GROMACS .gro file of C-alpha atoms in nm:
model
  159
    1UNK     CA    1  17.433  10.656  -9.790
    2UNK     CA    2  17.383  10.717 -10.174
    3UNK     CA    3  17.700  10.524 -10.211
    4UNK     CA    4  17.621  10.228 -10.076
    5UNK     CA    5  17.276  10.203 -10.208
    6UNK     CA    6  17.429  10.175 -10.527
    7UNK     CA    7  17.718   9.940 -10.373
    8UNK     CA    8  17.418   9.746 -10.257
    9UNK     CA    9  17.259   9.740 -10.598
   10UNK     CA   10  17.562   9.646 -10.808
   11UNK     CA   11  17.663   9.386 -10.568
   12UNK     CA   12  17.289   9.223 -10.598
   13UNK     CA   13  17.255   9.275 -10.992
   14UNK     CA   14  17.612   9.093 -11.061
   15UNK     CA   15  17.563   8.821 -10.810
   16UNK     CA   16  17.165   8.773 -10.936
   17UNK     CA   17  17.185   8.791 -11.298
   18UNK     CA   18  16.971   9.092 -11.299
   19UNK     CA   19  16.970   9.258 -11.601
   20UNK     CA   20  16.912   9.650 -11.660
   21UNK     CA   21  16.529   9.612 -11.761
   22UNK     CA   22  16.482   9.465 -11.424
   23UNK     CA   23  16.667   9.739 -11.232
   24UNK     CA   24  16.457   9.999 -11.400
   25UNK     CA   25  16.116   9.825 -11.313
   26UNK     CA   26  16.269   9.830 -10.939
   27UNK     CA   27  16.364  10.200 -10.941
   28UNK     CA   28  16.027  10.296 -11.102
   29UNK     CA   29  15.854  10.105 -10.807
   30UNK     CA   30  16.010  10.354 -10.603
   31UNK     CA   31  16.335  10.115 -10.522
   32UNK     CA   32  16.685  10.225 -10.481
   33UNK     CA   33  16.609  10.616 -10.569
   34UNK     CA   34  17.036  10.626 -10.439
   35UNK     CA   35  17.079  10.544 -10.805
   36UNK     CA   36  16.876  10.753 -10.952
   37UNK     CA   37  17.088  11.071 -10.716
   38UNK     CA   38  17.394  10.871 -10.823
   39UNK     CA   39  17.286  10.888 -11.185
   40UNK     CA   40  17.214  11.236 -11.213
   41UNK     CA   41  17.486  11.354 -10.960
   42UNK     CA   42  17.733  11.051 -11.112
   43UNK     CA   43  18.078  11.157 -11.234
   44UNK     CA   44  18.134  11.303 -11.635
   45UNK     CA   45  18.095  11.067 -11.843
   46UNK     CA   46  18.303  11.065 -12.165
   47UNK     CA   47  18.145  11.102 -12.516
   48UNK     CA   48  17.796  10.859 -12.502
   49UNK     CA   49  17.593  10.664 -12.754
   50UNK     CA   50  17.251  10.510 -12.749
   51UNK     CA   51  17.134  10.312 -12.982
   52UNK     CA   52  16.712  10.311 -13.062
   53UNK     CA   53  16.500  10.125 -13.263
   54UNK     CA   54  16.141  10.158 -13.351
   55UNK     CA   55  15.998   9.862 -13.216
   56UNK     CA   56  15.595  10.030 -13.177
   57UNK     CA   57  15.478  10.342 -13.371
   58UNK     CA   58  15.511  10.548 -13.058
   59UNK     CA   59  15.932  10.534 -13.114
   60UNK     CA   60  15.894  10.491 -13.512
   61UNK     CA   61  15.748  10.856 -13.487
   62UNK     CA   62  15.956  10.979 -13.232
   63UNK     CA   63  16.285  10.886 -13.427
   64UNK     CA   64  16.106  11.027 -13.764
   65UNK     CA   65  16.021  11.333 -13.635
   66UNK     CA   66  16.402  11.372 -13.446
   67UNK     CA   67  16.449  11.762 -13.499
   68UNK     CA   68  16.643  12.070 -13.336
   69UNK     CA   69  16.451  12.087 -13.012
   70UNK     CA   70  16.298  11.792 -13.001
   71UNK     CA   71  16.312  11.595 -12.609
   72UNK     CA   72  16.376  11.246 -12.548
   73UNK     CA   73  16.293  11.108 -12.183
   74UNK     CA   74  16.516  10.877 -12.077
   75UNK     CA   75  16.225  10.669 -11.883
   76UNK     CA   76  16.357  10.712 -11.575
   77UNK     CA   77  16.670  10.554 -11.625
   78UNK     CA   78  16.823  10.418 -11.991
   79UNK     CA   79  17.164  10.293 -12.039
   80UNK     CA   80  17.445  10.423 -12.274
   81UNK     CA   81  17.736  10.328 -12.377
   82UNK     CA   82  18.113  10.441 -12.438
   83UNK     CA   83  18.098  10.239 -12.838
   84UNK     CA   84  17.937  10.408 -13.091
   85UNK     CA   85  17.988  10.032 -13.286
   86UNK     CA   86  17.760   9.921 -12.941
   87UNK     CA   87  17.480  10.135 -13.023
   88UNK     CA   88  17.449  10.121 -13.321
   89UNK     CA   89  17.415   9.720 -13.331
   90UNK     CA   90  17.104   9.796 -13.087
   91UNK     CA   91  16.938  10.074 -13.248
   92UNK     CA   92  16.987   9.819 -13.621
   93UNK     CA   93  16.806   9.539 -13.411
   94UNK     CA   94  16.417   9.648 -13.475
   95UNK     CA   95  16.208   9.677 -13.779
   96UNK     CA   96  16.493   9.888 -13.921
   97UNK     CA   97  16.423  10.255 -13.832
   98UNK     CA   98  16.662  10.348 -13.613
   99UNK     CA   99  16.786  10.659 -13.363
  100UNK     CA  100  17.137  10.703 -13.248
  101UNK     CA  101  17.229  10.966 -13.007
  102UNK     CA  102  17.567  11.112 -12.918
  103UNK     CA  103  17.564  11.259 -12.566
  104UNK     CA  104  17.851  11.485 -12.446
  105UNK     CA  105  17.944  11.617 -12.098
  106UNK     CA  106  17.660  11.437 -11.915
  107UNK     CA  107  17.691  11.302 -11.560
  108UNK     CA  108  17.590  10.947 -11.500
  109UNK     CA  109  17.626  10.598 -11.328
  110UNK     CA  110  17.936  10.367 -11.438
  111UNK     CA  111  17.752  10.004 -11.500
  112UNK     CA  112  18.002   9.804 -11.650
  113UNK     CA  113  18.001   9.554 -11.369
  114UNK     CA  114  17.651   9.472 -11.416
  115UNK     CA  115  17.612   9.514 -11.831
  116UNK     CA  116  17.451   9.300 -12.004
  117UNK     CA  117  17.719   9.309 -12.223
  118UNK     CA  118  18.036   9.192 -12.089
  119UNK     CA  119  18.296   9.447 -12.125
  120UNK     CA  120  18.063   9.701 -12.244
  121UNK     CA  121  18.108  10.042 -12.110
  122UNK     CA  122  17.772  10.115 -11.998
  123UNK     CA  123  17.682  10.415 -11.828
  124UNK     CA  124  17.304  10.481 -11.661
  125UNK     CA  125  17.156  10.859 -11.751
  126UNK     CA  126  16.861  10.980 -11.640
  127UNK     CA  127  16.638  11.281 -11.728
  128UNK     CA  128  16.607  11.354 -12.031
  129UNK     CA  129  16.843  11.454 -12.376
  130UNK     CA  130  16.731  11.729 -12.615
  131UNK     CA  131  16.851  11.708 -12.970
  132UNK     CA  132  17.097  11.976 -13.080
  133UNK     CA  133  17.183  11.861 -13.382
  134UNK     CA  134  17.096  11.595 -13.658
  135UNK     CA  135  17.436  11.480 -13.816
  136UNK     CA  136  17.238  11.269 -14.062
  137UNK     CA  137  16.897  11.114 -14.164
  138UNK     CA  138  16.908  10.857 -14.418
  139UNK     CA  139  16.568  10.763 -14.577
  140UNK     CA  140  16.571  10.419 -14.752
  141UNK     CA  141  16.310  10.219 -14.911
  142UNK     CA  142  16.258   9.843 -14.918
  143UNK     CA  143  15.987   9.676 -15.094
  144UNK     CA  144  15.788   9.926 -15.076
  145UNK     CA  145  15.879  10.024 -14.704
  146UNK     CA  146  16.018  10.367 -14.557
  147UNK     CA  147  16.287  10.325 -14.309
  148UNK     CA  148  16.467  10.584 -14.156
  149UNK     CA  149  16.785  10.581 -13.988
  150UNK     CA  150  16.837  10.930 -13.803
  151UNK     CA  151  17.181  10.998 -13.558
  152UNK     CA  152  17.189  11.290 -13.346
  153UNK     CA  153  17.372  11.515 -13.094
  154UNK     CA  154  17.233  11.596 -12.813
  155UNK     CA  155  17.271  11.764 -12.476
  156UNK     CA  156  17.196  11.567 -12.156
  157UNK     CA  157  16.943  11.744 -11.911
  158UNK     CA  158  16.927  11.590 -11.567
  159UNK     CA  159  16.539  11.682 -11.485
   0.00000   0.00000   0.00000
């Protein structure tokens, strides 16, 4: 049954249109929960990026304060991808702070047939990542403004 709830689902978003943003809105009104079992019981993925940028002060502090330790929910569902080059070109497109995290050895949903991007490897994860490692923070300032760019490791948790 799991399997074709998400056969179901990838059929629909590819013939529809639908992008990701609206899948998510549908899973957290309680739609398709086959995905979200498919997600966290999906196969390994290979090495995964996701690109952030802060685009309200809520995620401008989150990706400033990035740390050892610190927990990132996924909201339910959020979509990686398979190019680092990918993520990074989201996480630039905001004010200019900007997160990137590199996930190994997580489990999740193969989306490529209904990316946004065409030919994007896109995964689905859900849960939650917690940061093991930041491999850099770079702290620039223009005109006056602080913007951080921070890129992490971190290991996938599926609850």
């Amino acid at each position: 049954p799991v399997a074709a709830d998400v056969a179901d689902l990838v059929g629909r978003c590819t013939r529809s249109g639908n992008s990701i943003e609206q899948v998510r809105e549908e899973i957290a009104a309680g739609k398709h929960a086959g995905v979200l079992v498919a997600a966290r019981n999906g196969p390994r993925a290979p090495t995964l990026y996701r690109g952030i940028s802060a685009m309200d002060q809520e995620t401008e502090d989150l990706i400033v304060g990035a740390d050892v330790g610190t927990e990132i929910d996924l909201a339910g569902l959020s979509s990686f991808t398979e190019e680092a080059t990918h993520a990074e070109f989201f996480g630039s497109g905001g004010a200019g702070t900007s997160l990137l995290i590199v996930v190994r050895d997580a489990r999740g949903l193969p989306v490529k047939a209904i990316s946004n991007s065409p030919g994007e490897n896109e995964w689905l994860l859900t849960g939650h990542v917690k940061v093991t490692r930041v491999i850099s923070r770079i702290v620039e300032d223009e005109d006056g403004v602080e913007i951080t760019h921070v890129k992490v490791e971190a290991t996938w948790l599926p609850n």
